[in-house]
Coordinates of C-alpha atoms in Angstrom, one line a residue:
Chain P
M1011 CA 36.3 -154.3 242.8
T1012 CA 35.5 -156.7 240.0
S1013 CA 37.4 -154.7 237.4
A1014 CA 40.4 -154.4 239.7
T1015 CA 40.6 -158.2 240.1
A1016 CA 40.2 -158.7 236.4
V1017 CA 43.3 -156.5 235.8
E1018 CA 45.4 -158.3 238.5
N1019 CA 44.3 -161.8 237.4
P1020 CA 44.0 -161.8 233.6
G1021 CA 41.8 -164.7 232.7
R1022 CA 43.2 -167.5 230.7
K1023 CA 40.6 -167.0 228.0
V1024 CA 37.2 -165.4 228.0
Q1025 CA 36.2 -168.0 230.7
A1026 CA 33.6 -167.0 233.2
Q1027 CA 35.1 -163.9 234.7
I1028 CA 34.6 -164.7 238.4
G1029 CA 37.1 -162.9 240.6
T1030 CA 39.0 -164.7 243.3
P1031 CA 37.0 -163.2 246.3
M1032 CA 33.8 -164.2 244.5
F1033 CA 35.1 -167.7 243.9
A1034 CA 36.1 -168.0 247.6
A1035 CA 32.6 -167.0 248.6
L1036 CA 31.0 -169.5 246.2
A1037 CA 33.3 -172.3 247.4
T1038 CA 32.5 -171.5 251.0
G1039 CA 28.8 -171.6 250.1
V1040 CA 29.2 -175.0 248.5
A1041 CA 31.2 -176.3 251.5
V1042 CA 28.5 -175.1 253.9
L1043 CA 25.8 -176.9 251.9
F1044 CA 27.9 -180.0 251.8
Y1045 CA 28.3 -179.9 255.6
V1046 CA 24.6 -179.3 256.2
A1047 CA 23.7 -182.2 254.0
L1048 CA 26.0 -184.5 256.0
A1049 CA 24.7 -183.1 259.3
L1050 CA 21.1 -183.8 258.1
I1051 CA 21.9 -187.4 257.3
G1052 CA 23.5 -187.5 260.8
N1053 CA 25.6 -190.6 260.3
E1054 CA 28.9 -190.1 262.2
Y1055 CA 30.8 -192.5 259.8
L1056 CA 30.3 -190.1 257.0
Y1057 CA 32.5 -187.5 258.8
F1058 CA 35.2 -190.2 259.2
S1059 CA 35.3 -191.1 255.6
G1060 CA 34.5 -187.6 254.4
Y1061 CA 37.5 -186.3 256.3
V1062 CA 39.8 -188.6 254.4
V1063 CA 38.4 -187.7 251.0
L1064 CA 38.7 -184.0 251.8
Q1065 CA 42.3 -184.5 253.0
F1066 CA 43.1 -186.0 249.6
V1067 CA 41.5 -183.1 247.8
V1068 CA 44.0 -180.8 249.6
M1069 CA 46.9 -183.2 249.0
A1070 CA 46.0 -183.5 245.3
T1071 CA 45.6 -179.8 244.8
A1072 CA 48.9 -179.1 246.6
W1073 CA 50.7 -181.7 244.5
N1074 CA 49.3 -180.2 241.4
I1075 CA 50.7 -176.7 242.1
L1076 CA 54.2 -178.1 241.7
G1077 CA 53.5 -181.2 239.6
G1078 CA 50.7 -180.0 237.3
Y1079 CA 51.5 -176.3 236.9
C1080 CA 55.3 -176.4 236.9
G1081 CA 55.8 -180.0 235.7
Y1082 CA 58.0 -181.1 238.6
V1083 CA 56.8 -184.5 239.8
N1084 CA 57.1 -184.8 243.6
F1085 CA 57.2 -188.4 244.9
G1086 CA 57.7 -187.2 248.4
S1087 CA 54.2 -186.0 249.2
A1088 CA 54.0 -188.4 252.1
A1089 CA 57.0 -186.7 253.7
F1090 CA 55.2 -183.3 253.8
F1091 CA 52.0 -184.9 255.0
A1092 CA 53.9 -186.6 257.8
M1093 CA 55.7 -183.5 258.6
G1094 CA 52.4 -181.8 259.3
A1095 CA 51.2 -184.7 261.4
Y1096 CA 54.5 -184.9 263.4
S1097 CA 54.6 -181.2 264.0
T1098 CA 51.3 -181.7 265.7
V1099 CA 52.6 -184.7 267.7
C1100 CA 55.6 -182.7 268.7
I1101 CA 53.6 -179.7 270.0
Y1102 CA 51.1 -182.1 271.6
S1103 CA 53.9 -184.0 273.4
I1104 CA 55.4 -180.7 274.7
G1105 CA 51.9 -180.0 276.2
T1106 CA 51.7 -183.4 277.9
E1107 CA 55.3 -184.2 278.8
Y1108 CA 56.2 -180.8 280.2
A1109 CA 52.8 -179.9 281.6
R1110 CA 54.4 -178.3 284.7
S1111 CA 56.9 -176.0 283.1
G1112 CA 56.4 -172.7 281.1
V1113 CA 55.7 -173.5 277.5
G1114 CA 54.2 -176.9 278.1
K1115 CA 51.9 -175.4 280.7
I1116 CA 50.6 -172.9 278.2
L1117 CA 50.2 -175.4 275.4
G1118 CA 48.5 -177.9 277.7
A1119 CA 46.1 -175.2 278.8
I1120 CA 44.9 -174.4 275.3
P1121 CA 41.6 -176.2 274.6
P1122 CA 41.8 -178.6 271.6
P1123 CA 39.2 -176.8 269.5
V1124 CA 41.5 -173.7 269.6
L1125 CA 44.7 -175.7 269.4
V1126 CA 43.9 -177.6 266.3
P1127 CA 43.6 -174.6 263.9
L1128 CA 46.8 -173.2 265.4
L1129 CA 48.5 -176.5 264.8
I1130 CA 47.3 -176.5 261.2
A1131 CA 48.9 -173.0 260.7
F1132 CA 52.1 -174.1 262.4
A1133 CA 52.3 -177.2 260.3
G1134 CA 51.9 -175.0 257.2
I1135 CA 54.8 -172.9 258.2
I1136 CA 57.1 -175.9 259.0
A1137 CA 56.2 -177.8 255.9
G1138 CA 56.5 -174.6 253.8
L1139 CA 60.0 -174.0 255.1
V1140 CA 61.0 -177.6 254.4
G1141 CA 59.5 -177.2 250.9
L1142 CA 61.6 -174.1 250.4
G1143 CA 64.7 -175.9 251.6
M1144 CA 64.0 -178.9 249.5
G1145 CA 63.6 -176.6 246.5
Y1146 CA 66.9 -175.0 247.1
L1147 CA 68.6 -178.3 247.3
T1148 CA 66.8 -180.1 244.5
L1149 CA 65.4 -177.7 241.9
R1150 CA 68.6 -177.5 239.9
L1151 CA 67.8 -181.1 239.1
R1152 CA 65.3 -181.7 236.3
G1153 CA 62.8 -184.4 235.4
V1154 CA 63.4 -187.8 236.9
F1155 CA 66.3 -186.6 239.0
F1156 CA 64.2 -184.1 240.8
S1157 CA 61.6 -186.8 241.5
I1158 CA 64.2 -189.2 242.9
A1159 CA 65.5 -186.5 245.2
T1160 CA 62.0 -185.9 246.6
L1161 CA 61.7 -189.6 247.2
A1162 CA 65.0 -189.5 249.1
L1163 CA 63.8 -186.7 251.2
S1164 CA 60.9 -188.8 252.3
V1165 CA 63.2 -191.7 253.4
V1166 CA 65.5 -189.3 255.3
L1167 CA 62.6 -187.7 257.2
Q1168 CA 61.1 -191.1 258.0
T1169 CA 64.4 -192.3 259.4
L1170 CA 64.6 -189.2 261.4
V1171 CA 61.2 -189.6 262.9
V1172 CA 61.7 -193.4 263.6
N1173 CA 64.7 -192.5 265.7
W1174 CA 63.2 -189.6 267.5
D1175 CA 61.8 -190.8 270.8
F1176 CA 60.1 -187.6 271.8
V1177 CA 57.5 -188.0 269.0
G1178 CA 57.1 -191.8 269.7
G1179 CA 59.9 -193.2 267.5
S1180 CA 59.0 -196.4 265.8
R1181 CA 56.4 -197.2 268.4
G1182 CA 54.2 -194.4 267.5
A1183 CA 52.5 -191.7 269.6
Y1184 CA 49.0 -191.3 271.1
V1185 CA 47.1 -188.1 270.6
I1186 CA 43.9 -188.1 272.5
R1187 CA 40.9 -186.7 270.6
P1188 CA 38.2 -185.2 272.8
N1189 CA 34.8 -186.9 272.1
E1190 CA 32.6 -183.9 272.4
F1191 CA 32.5 -180.6 270.7
P1192 CA 29.6 -178.5 272.0
L1193 CA 29.0 -176.3 268.9
L1194 CA 28.5 -178.9 266.3
P1195 CA 26.3 -182.0 266.1
G1196 CA 28.6 -185.0 265.4
G1197 CA 31.3 -184.2 268.0
F1198 CA 34.9 -183.4 267.6
I1199 CA 35.2 -185.5 264.5
A1200 CA 32.7 -183.3 262.8
Y1201 CA 34.8 -180.3 263.9
L1202 CA 37.9 -181.9 262.2
F1203 CA 35.8 -182.5 259.2
V1204 CA 34.7 -178.8 259.1
L1205 CA 38.3 -177.6 259.4
M1206 CA 39.4 -179.9 256.6
L1207 CA 36.5 -178.5 254.5
L1208 CA 37.8 -175.0 255.1
L1209 CA 41.3 -176.0 254.1
V1210 CA 39.8 -177.4 250.9
V1211 CA 38.3 -174.0 250.2
V1212 CA 41.6 -172.3 250.9
A1213 CA 43.6 -174.7 248.7
L1214 CA 41.2 -174.5 245.8
T1215 CA 41.0 -170.7 245.9
L1216 CA 44.7 -170.5 246.0
A1217 CA 45.2 -173.0 243.1
R1218 CA 42.6 -171.2 241.0
G1219 CA 44.0 -167.8 241.8
I1220 CA 47.5 -168.9 240.9
E1221 CA 46.3 -170.5 237.6
R1222 CA 44.8 -167.2 236.4
S1223 CA 47.6 -165.0 237.5
R1224 CA 51.0 -163.8 236.2
L1225 CA 52.5 -166.4 238.5
G1226 CA 50.4 -169.1 236.8
F1227 CA 51.5 -168.2 233.3
G1228 CA 55.1 -168.2 234.6
F1229 CA 54.5 -171.8 236.0
T1230 CA 53.1 -172.9 232.6
A1231 CA 56.1 -171.5 230.8
I1232 CA 58.4 -173.4 233.1
R1233 CA 56.5 -176.6 232.5
D1234 CA 56.5 -176.2 228.7
D1235 CA 60.2 -175.1 228.3
E1236 CA 62.3 -173.8 231.1
L1237 CA 65.0 -172.4 228.9
A1238 CA 62.6 -170.5 226.8
A1239 CA 60.9 -169.3 230.0
E1240 CA 64.1 -167.8 231.3
A1241 CA 64.7 -166.1 227.9
A1242 CA 61.3 -164.6 228.1
G1243 CA 62.1 -163.1 231.5
V1244 CA 60.6 -165.7 233.8
P1245 CA 62.7 -165.9 237.0
T1246 CA 62.4 -169.7 237.0
L1247 CA 64.3 -170.5 240.2
R1248 CA 62.2 -168.1 242.3
L1249 CA 59.0 -169.3 240.8
K1250 CA 59.8 -172.9 241.4
L1251 CA 60.7 -172.1 245.0
I1252 CA 57.3 -170.4 245.4
A1253 CA 55.7 -173.5 244.1
T1254 CA 57.6 -176.0 246.4
T1255 CA 56.8 -173.7 249.4
V1256 CA 53.1 -173.3 248.7
S1257 CA 52.7 -177.0 247.7
G1258 CA 54.6 -178.2 250.8
A1259 CA 52.8 -175.9 253.1
L1260 CA 49.4 -177.1 251.9
M1261 CA 50.4 -180.8 252.3
G1262 CA 51.7 -180.1 255.8
M1263 CA 48.4 -178.4 256.7
A1264 CA 46.5 -181.4 255.3
G1265 CA 48.5 -183.7 257.7
A1266 CA 48.3 -181.4 260.8
S1267 CA 45.0 -182.6 262.2
F1268 CA 45.6 -186.3 261.2
P1269 CA 46.9 -187.3 264.6
Y1270 CA 43.7 -186.1 266.2
Y1271 CA 41.7 -188.0 263.6
I1272 CA 43.6 -191.3 263.9
G1273 CA 44.3 -191.1 267.6
Y1274 CA 47.5 -193.1 267.4
L1275 CA 50.2 -192.1 264.9
Q1276 CA 52.9 -194.4 263.6
P1277 CA 55.7 -193.5 261.2
N1278 CA 54.4 -196.2 258.8
S1279 CA 51.0 -194.7 258.5
A1280 CA 52.1 -191.1 258.4
F1281 CA 54.7 -191.8 255.7
G1282 CA 52.3 -194.3 254.0
L1283 CA 52.7 -195.1 250.4
E1284 CA 49.0 -194.2 249.9
Y1285 CA 49.7 -190.5 250.3
A1286 CA 52.5 -190.4 247.8
V1287 CA 50.6 -192.5 245.3
N1288 CA 47.2 -190.8 245.7
A1289 CA 48.7 -187.3 245.6
I1290 CA 50.1 -188.2 242.1
A1291 CA 47.3 -190.4 240.9
M1292 CA 44.4 -188.1 241.7
P1293 CA 45.5 -185.0 239.7
M1294 CA 46.6 -187.3 236.9
V1295 CA 43.2 -188.9 236.7
G1296 CA 41.3 -185.7 237.1
G1297 CA 43.6 -183.6 234.9
T1298 CA 46.7 -181.6 235.8
Q1299 CA 46.1 -178.4 233.9
S1300 CA 43.5 -176.8 236.0
W1301 CA 42.3 -176.7 239.7
V1302 CA 39.2 -178.7 238.7
G1303 CA 41.3 -181.8 237.9
P1304 CA 42.7 -182.6 241.3
L1305 CA 39.3 -181.9 242.9
V1306 CA 37.5 -184.3 240.5
G1307 CA 40.2 -186.9 240.8
A1308 CA 40.4 -186.8 244.6
L1309 CA 36.6 -186.9 245.0
L1310 CA 36.3 -189.8 242.6
L1311 CA 39.3 -191.9 243.7
G1312 CA 39.0 -190.9 247.3
S1313 CA 35.3 -191.8 247.6
F1314 CA 35.9 -195.0 245.6
Q1315 CA 38.7 -196.0 248.1
Q1316 CA 36.5 -195.3 251.1
W1317 CA 33.8 -197.5 249.5
A1318 CA 36.3 -200.2 248.6
T1319 CA 37.8 -200.3 252.0
V1320 CA 34.5 -201.4 253.6
T1321 CA 33.2 -203.5 250.8
I1322 CA 36.2 -205.2 249.1
S1323 CA 39.5 -204.9 251.0
S1324 CA 41.6 -202.2 252.5
V1325 CA 44.7 -203.8 251.1
L1326 CA 43.5 -203.9 247.5
N1327 CA 42.9 -200.2 247.5
L1328 CA 46.2 -199.0 246.2
L1329 CA 46.4 -201.8 243.6
I1330 CA 43.1 -200.5 242.1
V1331 CA 44.4 -196.9 242.2
G1332 CA 47.5 -198.0 240.4
L1333 CA 45.5 -199.7 237.7
V1334 CA 43.2 -196.7 237.2
L1335 CA 46.3 -194.5 237.0
I1336 CA 47.9 -196.7 234.3
F1337 CA 44.7 -196.7 232.4
F1338 CA 44.5 -192.9 232.4
V1339 CA 48.1 -192.4 231.6
I1340 CA 47.6 -194.5 228.5
V1341 CA 44.1 -193.6 227.4
A1342 CA 43.6 -190.1 228.7
P1343 CA 46.9 -188.4 229.6
N1344 CA 45.1 -185.1 230.2
G1345 CA 42.7 -186.7 232.7
I1346 CA 39.0 -186.3 232.9
V1347 CA 39.1 -182.5 232.6
G1348 CA 41.2 -183.0 229.4
L1349 CA 38.6 -185.4 228.0
V1350 CA 35.8 -183.0 228.6
R1351 CA 37.7 -180.1 227.1
E1352 CA 38.6 -182.2 224.0
W1353 CA 35.0 -183.2 223.6
R1354 CA 33.8 -179.6 223.9
R1355 CA 36.4 -178.4 221.4
K1356 CA 35.3 -181.0 218.9
R1357 CA 31.7 -180.1 219.3
V1358 CA 32.4 -176.5 218.6
L1359 CA 34.4 -177.4 215.6
R1360 CA 31.6 -179.6 214.3
K1361 CA 29.2 -176.8 214.7
A1362 CA 31.5 -174.5 212.8
V1363 CA 31.7 -176.9 209.9
R1364 CA 28.0 -177.6 209.7
P1365 CA 26.1 -174.6 210.9
Chain X
M274 CA 83.2 -143.5 218.3
I275 CA 80.0 -144.2 220.1
A276 CA 80.1 -146.6 223.1
P277 CA 79.3 -150.1 222.0
L278 CA 76.0 -151.6 223.1
L279 CA 77.5 -155.0 223.5
H280 CA 81.1 -155.5 224.4
V281 CA 82.5 -159.0 224.7
T282 CA 86.1 -159.3 225.9
G283 CA 88.3 -162.4 226.0
L284 CA 85.4 -164.9 226.3
S285 CA 86.5 -168.5 226.8
K286 CA 84.5 -171.6 227.4
R287 CA 85.6 -175.2 227.7
F288 CA 83.5 -178.4 227.8
G289 CA 85.9 -180.8 229.6
G290 CA 89.0 -180.9 227.3
F291 CA 87.2 -179.3 224.3
V292 CA 87.7 -175.6 223.8
A293 CA 84.5 -174.3 222.5
L294 CA 85.4 -170.6 222.7
N295 CA 88.9 -169.3 222.9
D296 CA 89.5 -165.7 223.8
V297 CA 86.7 -164.2 221.7
S298 CA 86.1 -160.5 221.7
L299 CA 83.6 -158.5 219.7
Q300 CA 81.5 -155.4 219.8
V301 CA 78.1 -154.4 218.6
A302 CA 77.2 -150.7 218.1
P303 CA 73.7 -149.4 218.9
G304 CA 71.5 -150.0 215.8
E305 CA 74.1 -152.2 214.1
R306 CA 73.4 -155.3 212.1
L307 CA 76.1 -157.9 212.7
G308 CA 76.4 -161.2 211.0
L309 CA 78.0 -164.1 212.8
I310 CA 79.1 -167.0 210.7
G311 CA 81.3 -170.1 211.0
P312 CA 81.2 -173.8 210.1
N313 CA 79.2 -176.2 212.3
G314 CA 80.7 -176.7 215.7
S315 CA 82.7 -173.4 215.5
G316 CA 81.2 -172.1 218.8
K317 CA 78.5 -169.7 217.5
S318 CA 75.7 -171.1 219.7
T319 CA 78.1 -171.4 222.6
L320 CA 78.9 -167.7 222.2
V321 CA 75.1 -166.9 222.1
N322 CA 74.5 -169.0 225.2
C323 CA 77.3 -167.2 227.1
M324 CA 76.1 -163.8 226.1
S325 CA 72.5 -164.5 227.0
G326 CA 73.4 -166.3 230.3
T327 CA 72.3 -169.8 229.5
L328 CA 75.9 -171.0 229.8
V329 CA 78.5 -169.5 232.2
N330 CA 81.7 -168.5 230.5
D331 CA 85.0 -169.7 232.1
R332 CA 86.9 -166.5 231.4
G333 CA 86.3 -163.1 229.9
R334 CA 83.6 -160.5 230.3
V335 CA 80.3 -159.6 228.7
Q336 CA 79.2 -155.9 229.0
F337 CA 75.8 -154.8 227.8
D338 CA 74.6 -151.2 227.7
G339 CA 77.4 -150.2 230.2
R340 CA 76.7 -153.1 232.6
V341 CA 78.8 -156.1 233.3
L342 CA 76.5 -159.2 232.8
D343 CA 78.7 -161.9 234.4
G344 CA 76.8 -163.9 237.0
L345 CA 73.4 -162.6 235.9
P346 CA 70.8 -165.3 235.1
P347 CA 69.2 -165.1 231.6
H348 CA 66.0 -163.5 232.8
R349 CA 68.0 -160.6 234.4
R350 CA 69.8 -160.1 231.1
A351 CA 66.5 -160.1 229.3
Y352 CA 65.3 -157.3 231.7
L353 CA 68.3 -155.2 230.5
G354 CA 67.2 -155.5 226.9
L355 CA 69.0 -158.5 225.6
A356 CA 66.7 -160.9 223.7
R357 CA 67.4 -164.0 221.8
S358 CA 65.6 -166.5 219.6
F359 CA 66.5 -170.2 219.7
Q360 CA 68.1 -172.2 217.0
L361 CA 65.3 -174.7 217.2
P362 CA 62.0 -173.0 218.0
R363 CA 61.0 -173.5 221.6
P364 CA 57.4 -172.4 221.9
F365 CA 55.3 -172.9 225.0
S366 CA 53.4 -175.8 223.6
S367 CA 50.4 -175.9 225.9
L368 CA 49.7 -172.2 225.3
S369 CA 48.1 -170.7 222.2
V370 CA 50.1 -168.4 220.0
R371 CA 48.4 -165.4 221.7
D372 CA 49.3 -166.7 225.2
N373 CA 52.9 -167.5 224.1
M374 CA 53.2 -163.7 223.7
R375 CA 51.8 -163.1 227.1
I376 CA 54.9 -164.6 228.9
P377 CA 57.4 -162.0 227.8
L378 CA 54.8 -159.2 228.0
L379 CA 54.0 -160.2 231.6
Y380 CA 57.6 -160.6 232.6
T381 CA 60.4 -158.9 230.6
A382 CA 58.3 -156.1 229.0
A383 CA 56.6 -155.3 232.3
V384 CA 60.0 -155.0 234.2
R385 CA 61.5 -153.0 231.3
A386 CA 58.5 -150.6 231.3
G387 CA 58.4 -150.5 235.1
R388 CA 54.7 -151.3 235.2
Q389 CA 52.3 -154.1 234.5
R390 CA 50.1 -153.7 231.4
A391 CA 46.3 -154.0 231.7
E392 CA 44.5 -156.9 230.1
N393 CA 43.4 -154.8 227.1
E394 CA 46.8 -153.4 226.6
I395 CA 48.3 -156.9 226.5
R396 CA 45.8 -157.9 223.9
E397 CA 46.6 -154.8 221.8
R398 CA 50.3 -155.3 222.0
T399 CA 50.0 -159.0 221.2
E400 CA 47.9 -158.4 218.2
E401 CA 50.2 -155.6 217.0
L402 CA 53.3 -157.9 217.2
L403 CA 51.5 -160.8 215.6
R404 CA 50.4 -158.5 212.8
V405 CA 54.0 -157.4 212.3
V406 CA 55.2 -161.0 211.9
G407 CA 52.1 -162.1 210.0
L408 CA 50.7 -164.5 212.5
I409 CA 47.6 -162.6 213.4
D410 CA 45.3 -165.2 211.6
K411 CA 46.8 -167.9 213.7
A412 CA 46.6 -166.1 217.1
D413 CA 44.4 -168.8 218.6
A414 CA 46.3 -171.8 217.1
R415 CA 48.5 -174.1 219.1
P416 CA 52.2 -174.0 218.3
I417 CA 52.0 -177.7 217.3
D418 CA 49.7 -176.7 214.4
L419 CA 52.1 -174.1 213.1
T420 CA 54.5 -174.6 210.1
Q421 CA 58.2 -174.3 210.5
V422 CA 58.3 -170.7 209.2
D423 CA 55.4 -169.7 211.4
M424 CA 57.1 -171.3 214.4
R425 CA 60.2 -169.1 213.7
K426 CA 58.0 -166.1 213.3
L427 CA 56.5 -166.8 216.7
E428 CA 60.0 -167.2 218.1
L429 CA 60.9 -163.7 216.8
A430 CA 57.6 -162.2 217.9
R431 CA 58.2 -163.5 221.4
A432 CA 61.7 -162.0 221.4
M433 CA 60.3 -158.7 220.1
A434 CA 57.6 -158.6 222.8
A435 CA 60.4 -158.1 225.3
D436 CA 61.2 -154.6 223.8
P437 CA 64.9 -155.5 223.4
K438 CA 67.8 -153.2 222.5
L439 CA 69.7 -156.2 221.0
L440 CA 68.2 -159.2 219.4
I441 CA 70.3 -162.3 218.8
A442 CA 68.7 -164.4 216.1
D443 CA 70.2 -167.8 216.2
E444 CA 69.7 -169.4 212.9
A445 CA 66.2 -168.0 212.4
M446 CA 66.1 -169.2 208.8
A447 CA 67.6 -172.6 208.8
G448 CA 65.5 -175.0 206.7
L449 CA 63.3 -172.4 205.1
S450 CA 62.6 -171.9 201.4
N451 CA 63.9 -168.8 199.5
A452 CA 60.7 -166.9 199.8
E453 CA 60.5 -167.7 203.5
V454 CA 64.0 -166.5 204.0
D455 CA 63.2 -163.2 202.4
D456 CA 60.1 -163.0 204.6
I457 CA 62.1 -163.3 207.8
L458 CA 64.9 -161.1 206.5
G459 CA 62.5 -158.3 205.7
L460 CA 61.1 -158.7 209.2
L461 CA 64.6 -158.4 210.8
M462 CA 65.3 -155.3 208.6
R463 CA 62.1 -153.6 209.8
L464 CA 63.0 -154.3 213.4
N465 CA 66.5 -152.9 212.8
A466 CA 64.9 -149.8 211.3
Q467 CA 63.2 -149.3 214.6
G468 CA 66.6 -149.0 216.3
I469 CA 67.1 -152.5 217.5
S470 CA 70.6 -153.9 217.1
I471 CA 70.6 -157.4 215.7
I472 CA 73.2 -160.2 215.7
L473 CA 72.3 -162.7 212.9
I474 CA 73.7 -166.2 213.1
E475 CA 73.2 -167.9 209.8
H476 CA 74.5 -170.4 207.3
I477 CA 72.6 -169.0 204.4
M478 CA 75.3 -166.8 202.9
K479 CA 73.0 -164.9 200.6
A480 CA 70.9 -163.8 203.6
V481 CA 73.9 -163.0 205.7
M482 CA 75.5 -160.9 203.0
A483 CA 72.3 -159.0 202.3
F484 CA 71.7 -158.3 205.9
S485 CA 75.0 -157.6 207.7
Q486 CA 76.8 -154.3 208.0
R487 CA 79.7 -156.2 209.5
L488 CA 80.7 -159.8 209.6
V489 CA 82.4 -161.9 212.3
V490 CA 83.7 -165.3 211.5
L491 CA 84.3 -168.0 214.1
V492 CA 86.3 -171.2 213.4
S493 CA 87.0 -173.8 216.1
G494 CA 86.2 -171.3 218.9
N495 CA 88.5 -168.6 217.5
K496 CA 87.5 -165.3 215.9
I497 CA 89.4 -165.3 212.6
A498 CA 87.8 -162.3 210.9
D499 CA 85.8 -159.2 211.7
G500 CA 85.0 -156.5 209.2
A501 CA 83.0 -155.4 206.2
P502 CA 81.3 -158.5 204.6
S503 CA 82.8 -158.0 201.2
E504 CA 86.3 -158.0 202.6
V505 CA 85.7 -160.8 205.1
I506 CA 84.6 -163.3 202.5
R507 CA 87.8 -162.7 200.5
N508 CA 89.9 -163.2 203.6
D509 CA 92.3 -166.2 203.0
H510 CA 91.6 -167.7 206.5
V511 CA 87.9 -167.6 205.9
V512 CA 88.1 -169.2 202.5
R513 CA 90.4 -171.9 203.9
A514 CA 88.0 -172.6 206.8
Y515 CA 85.0 -173.0 204.6
L516 CA 86.5 -174.7 201.5
G517 CA 89.5 -176.5 203.0
Q518 CA 92.9 -176.5 201.3

């Protein structure tokens, strides 16, 4: 088993040779411990703020698959997040508006705890397909031009949603979250938290698996030099489409349960600037070259924002994120992970010089 | 006569009103060493780019190993055994020298062999190739720490990793010292001895003359000479193009 995975996923260096299934198991273990710790504290507010931080871990990890590994900066993360959220609103509305007819009746009859995971999967498919479509339309553009195209996609989708009455239009839509959830202490919000925790495990396992695989090396080649990558046999267009699809799908999944979390979804909040900005800032601050970077960046910036919202101001949040981002771009362009690696490398070199 | 490995017929390429290539035809036999020369801006690199698929030719046809290449993206042409090195070295800068080799091994070489190499096979092949070009001591260095000549060696090693039938070396020696030119030239000769056809694009006449079995001359997008090197350089058109009149 271990040797088989080692062959399929050649490690980048001699790094700790933990196979992907083993990593998934470890990550799940850590997630369970994390949940148990919160449950023992027993403060419901922690689920509310924890949910947001975890959601940003997924967003940052998803952004990094395209932005960090392939070097294609996506400014339209909010569009994918919103697509996930609005696919949920759409299904939810079918369940409530057409409660008497066929499909609506079935949807309305599914209990929310079963429905939400299905909605997350559905959002993944929808956002993944849109990611694929966006890829086809925009990936022939490079650098800044690609980024501007993603920004445009975001505006187009928001305009579409604002003018689509069925999902609430500009007024917004209510999605009623049940209060209770019998299996977990903490109620339905704790359940949403656990689902998001699972999604984090999926996203991190995926990102790490990609990084250590043939696909990941192809992505790196694309980021470093696309022309040389093609010459070396990397099917660049296909790989970039894989990246936009996976990245988009994960972002959509991160947004799918958001209407249940927030209760009342407006286009302005779903397409909020904070998603686009955070999805870029968090990997940049953490480091874009490995799966650890977005995780660290999202945990740090996300927690900080949660703390700042209640202590300083909910409006100043993004300003602070912007300042931190500028600081890192100038001082540590490879993020926190890059700083740690550099420090380690220097220590090894120093040891080599003076044994 | 044996069927040519590469057969270019009537290739034309325009950039707006500028004719970069005008009805160029040429052939390369299996195992042949062809020199391609011409003044700056004569269309040598455009020709290379059209053959390797980086640019799409407006007219004409490129046949390689019995297959028509038109419409195939560069990576598909690489899978058929057509490799190129770039005029300015284009290493994957965030990967070590060793991992630079991994890209063609994971992609082109794997497709050409019809199977994926195991991790230890990749390591062996990488070290074998780095030893051939003389970069084995720098296997773990970053491309940014390499000298010009080492960068060009990496470029060639990466092209070789793809197990090509034809290697197009686009100015692999520009800016190198005499000793370094000989170094690279020896390397190309050894590759050729293994049966790989090579197109050498070069300005350094000494190297081209020593290397080529046949010489093709491009001037302003037109092929003006094609033949034995000693005859070609005596050709009036060629002399006029290079020295003026």
